[in-house]
Short mmCIF file of C-alpha atoms in Angstrom, two decimals:
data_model
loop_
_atom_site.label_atom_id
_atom_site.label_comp_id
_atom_site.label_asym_id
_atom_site.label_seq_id
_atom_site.Cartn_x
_atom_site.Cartn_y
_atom_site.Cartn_z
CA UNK A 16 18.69 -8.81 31.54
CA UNK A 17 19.20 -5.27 30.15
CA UNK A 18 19.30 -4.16 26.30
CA UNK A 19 22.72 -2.21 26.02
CA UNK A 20 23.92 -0.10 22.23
CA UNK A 21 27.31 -0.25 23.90
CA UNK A 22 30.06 -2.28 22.57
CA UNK A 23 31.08 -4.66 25.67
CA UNK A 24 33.52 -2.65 28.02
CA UNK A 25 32.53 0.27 26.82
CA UNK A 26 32.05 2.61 29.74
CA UNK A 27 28.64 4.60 30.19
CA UNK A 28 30.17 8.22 30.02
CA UNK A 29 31.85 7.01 26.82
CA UNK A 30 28.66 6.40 25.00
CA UNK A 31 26.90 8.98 22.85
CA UNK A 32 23.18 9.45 23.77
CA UNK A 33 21.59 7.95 21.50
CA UNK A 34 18.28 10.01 21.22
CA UNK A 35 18.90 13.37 19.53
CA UNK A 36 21.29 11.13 16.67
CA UNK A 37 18.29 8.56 15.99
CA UNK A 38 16.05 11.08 15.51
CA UNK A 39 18.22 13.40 13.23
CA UNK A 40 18.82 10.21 11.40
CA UNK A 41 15.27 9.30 10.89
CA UNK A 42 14.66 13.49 9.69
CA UNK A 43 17.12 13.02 6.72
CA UNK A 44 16.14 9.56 5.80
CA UNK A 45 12.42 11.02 5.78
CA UNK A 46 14.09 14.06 4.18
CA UNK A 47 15.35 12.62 1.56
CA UNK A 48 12.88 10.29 0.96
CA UNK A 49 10.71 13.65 0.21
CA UNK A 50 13.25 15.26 -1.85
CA UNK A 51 13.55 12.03 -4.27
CA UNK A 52 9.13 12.44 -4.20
CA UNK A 53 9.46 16.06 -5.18
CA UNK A 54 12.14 15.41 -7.80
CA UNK A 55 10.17 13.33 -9.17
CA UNK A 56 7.05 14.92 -9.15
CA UNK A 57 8.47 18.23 -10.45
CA UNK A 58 10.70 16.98 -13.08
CA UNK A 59 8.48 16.05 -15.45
CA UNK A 60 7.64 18.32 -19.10
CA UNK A 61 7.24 17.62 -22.53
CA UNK A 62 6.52 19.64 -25.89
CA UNK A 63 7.08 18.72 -29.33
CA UNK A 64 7.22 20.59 -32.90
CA UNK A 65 6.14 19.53 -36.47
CA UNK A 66 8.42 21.17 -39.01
CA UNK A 67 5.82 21.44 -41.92
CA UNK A 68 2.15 20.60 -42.59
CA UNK A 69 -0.17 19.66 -45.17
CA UNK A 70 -1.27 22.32 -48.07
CA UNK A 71 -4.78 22.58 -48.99
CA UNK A 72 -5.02 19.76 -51.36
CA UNK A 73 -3.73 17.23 -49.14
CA UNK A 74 0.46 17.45 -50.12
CA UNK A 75 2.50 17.45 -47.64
CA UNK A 76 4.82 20.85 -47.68
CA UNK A 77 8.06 21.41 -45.57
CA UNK A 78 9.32 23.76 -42.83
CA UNK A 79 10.28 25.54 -45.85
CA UNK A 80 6.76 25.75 -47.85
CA UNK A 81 8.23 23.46 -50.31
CA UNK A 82 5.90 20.34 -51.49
CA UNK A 83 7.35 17.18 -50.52
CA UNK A 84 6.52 13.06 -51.32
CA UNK A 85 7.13 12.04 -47.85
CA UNK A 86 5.48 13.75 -44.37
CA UNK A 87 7.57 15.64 -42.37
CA UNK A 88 8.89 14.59 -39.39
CA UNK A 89 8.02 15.62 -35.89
CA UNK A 90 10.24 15.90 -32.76
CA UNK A 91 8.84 15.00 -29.22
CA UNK A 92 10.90 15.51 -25.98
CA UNK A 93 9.51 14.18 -22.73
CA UNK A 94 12.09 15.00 -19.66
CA UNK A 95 11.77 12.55 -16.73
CA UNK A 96 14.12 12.49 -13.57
CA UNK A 97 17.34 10.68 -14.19
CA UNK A 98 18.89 8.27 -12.16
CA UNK A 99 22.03 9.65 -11.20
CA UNK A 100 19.79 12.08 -8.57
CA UNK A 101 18.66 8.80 -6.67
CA UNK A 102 21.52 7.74 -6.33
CA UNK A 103 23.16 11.25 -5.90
CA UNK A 104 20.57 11.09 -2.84
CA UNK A 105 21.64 8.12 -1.24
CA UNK A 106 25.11 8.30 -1.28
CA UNK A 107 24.79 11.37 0.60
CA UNK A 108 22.74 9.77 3.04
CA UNK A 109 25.37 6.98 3.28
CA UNK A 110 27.97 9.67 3.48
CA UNK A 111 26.25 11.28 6.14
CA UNK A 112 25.94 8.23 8.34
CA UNK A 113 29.64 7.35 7.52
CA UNK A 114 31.10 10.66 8.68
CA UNK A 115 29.13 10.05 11.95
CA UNK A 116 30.19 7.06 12.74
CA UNK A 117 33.60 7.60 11.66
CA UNK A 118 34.69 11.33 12.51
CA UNK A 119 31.92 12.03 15.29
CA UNK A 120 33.23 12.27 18.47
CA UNK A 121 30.55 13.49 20.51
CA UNK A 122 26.83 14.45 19.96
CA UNK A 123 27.00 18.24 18.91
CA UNK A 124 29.38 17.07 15.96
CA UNK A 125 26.97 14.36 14.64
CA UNK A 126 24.33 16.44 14.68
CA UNK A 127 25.93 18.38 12.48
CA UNK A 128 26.85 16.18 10.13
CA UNK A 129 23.62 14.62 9.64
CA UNK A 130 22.19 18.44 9.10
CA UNK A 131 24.63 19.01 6.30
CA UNK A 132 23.64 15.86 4.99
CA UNK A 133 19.85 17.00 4.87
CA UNK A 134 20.63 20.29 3.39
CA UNK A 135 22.86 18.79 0.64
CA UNK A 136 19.81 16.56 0.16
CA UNK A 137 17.70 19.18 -0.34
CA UNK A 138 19.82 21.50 -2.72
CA UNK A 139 20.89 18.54 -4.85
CA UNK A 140 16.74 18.00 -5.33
CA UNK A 141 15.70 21.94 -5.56
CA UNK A 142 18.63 22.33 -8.24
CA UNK A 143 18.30 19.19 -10.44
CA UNK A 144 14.79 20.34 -10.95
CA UNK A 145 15.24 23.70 -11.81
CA UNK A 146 18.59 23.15 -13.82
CA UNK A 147 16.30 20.19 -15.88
CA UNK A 148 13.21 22.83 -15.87
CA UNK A 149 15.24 25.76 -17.49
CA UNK A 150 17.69 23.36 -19.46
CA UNK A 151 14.68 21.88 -20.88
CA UNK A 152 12.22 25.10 -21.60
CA UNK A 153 15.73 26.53 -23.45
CA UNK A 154 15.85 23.17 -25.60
CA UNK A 155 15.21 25.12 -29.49
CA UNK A 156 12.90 22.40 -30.65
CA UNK A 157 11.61 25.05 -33.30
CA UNK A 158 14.96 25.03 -34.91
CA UNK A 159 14.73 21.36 -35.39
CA UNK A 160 14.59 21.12 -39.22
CA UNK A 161 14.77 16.90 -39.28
CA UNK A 162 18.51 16.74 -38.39
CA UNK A 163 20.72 17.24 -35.92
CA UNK A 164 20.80 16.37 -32.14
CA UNK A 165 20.12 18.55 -28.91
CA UNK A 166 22.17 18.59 -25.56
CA UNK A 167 20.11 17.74 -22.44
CA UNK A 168 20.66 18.73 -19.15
CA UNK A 169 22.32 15.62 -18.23
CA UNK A 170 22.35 14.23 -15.17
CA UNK A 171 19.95 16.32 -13.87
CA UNK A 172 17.04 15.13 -15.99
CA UNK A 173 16.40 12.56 -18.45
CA UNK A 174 15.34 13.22 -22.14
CA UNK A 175 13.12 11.25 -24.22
CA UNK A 176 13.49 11.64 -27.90
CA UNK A 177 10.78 10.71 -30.15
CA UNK A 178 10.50 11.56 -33.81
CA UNK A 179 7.57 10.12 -35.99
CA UNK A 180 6.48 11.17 -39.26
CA UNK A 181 3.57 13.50 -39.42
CA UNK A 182 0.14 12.04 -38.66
CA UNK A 183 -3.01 13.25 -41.04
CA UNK A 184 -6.67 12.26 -40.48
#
């Protein structure tokens, strides 16, 4: 009893080796798998700004100087990958393996679409994290004066928006 990937009737000369397609399948599976652990790792910042302060005798003053009742308020961003690249990831994988099995009509051609699947893996990853890096850095948290909203870098990262009134000790 022999262990055949053939469909029955299929003919030996029709059959794709199956060698050089496993293992280009297992390098962007692995590939990707990297990309989504760099992604993650590298798309990752945070800063934050305090409009204000406190004046000598303990009043609280405004971005302004003025004196105020209440403490200012203070602004924290936190970017974090966003979900959209995971799944940006794996539905190029998926798309990969579907234009294999579906277009692929002999070895040389899979092959190459499982390559283009690895290097769209890997641009996707490079470029979310320095599109969410630069995005991010270019944020103008100093001109935050209370109000007012920012535009993130969305989908490429994910922004955490925090604002707490100032903290004295």
């Amino acid at each position: 009893m022999s262990l055949s990937l053939q469909p029955e009737g299929a003919q030996a000369a029709d059959a794709l080796p199956l060698r050089p397609i496993v293992a280009r399948i297992r390098r962007l599976v692995v590939l990707a798998m990297l990309a989504a652990l760099g992604y993650t790792a590298f798309t990752v910042a945070s800063k934050g700004y305090c409009p204000g302060g406190v004046n000598a005798d303990g009043t609280f003053i405004d971005a302004a100087g003025n004196v105020t009742e209440l403490a200012p308020s203070c602004i924290d961003l936190t970017l974090q990958p966003s979900v959209f690249i995971y799944i940006g990831i794996f539905a190029i994988v998926i798309g990969a393996l579907t234009f294999v099995l579906r277009r692929a009509s002999d070895v040389p051609a899979a092959l190459r679409y499982l390559d283009r699947g690895a290097v769209t893996v890997v641009i996707l990853a490079v470029a979310s994290v320095a599109i969410s890096q630069i995005w991010f850095a270019m944020i103008p948290i100093t001109d935050w004066n209370g109000s007012g909203t920012f535009f993130y870098p969305f989908p490429f990262g994910s922004v955490d928006l925090t604002i707490t009134p100032m903290q004295t000790q």
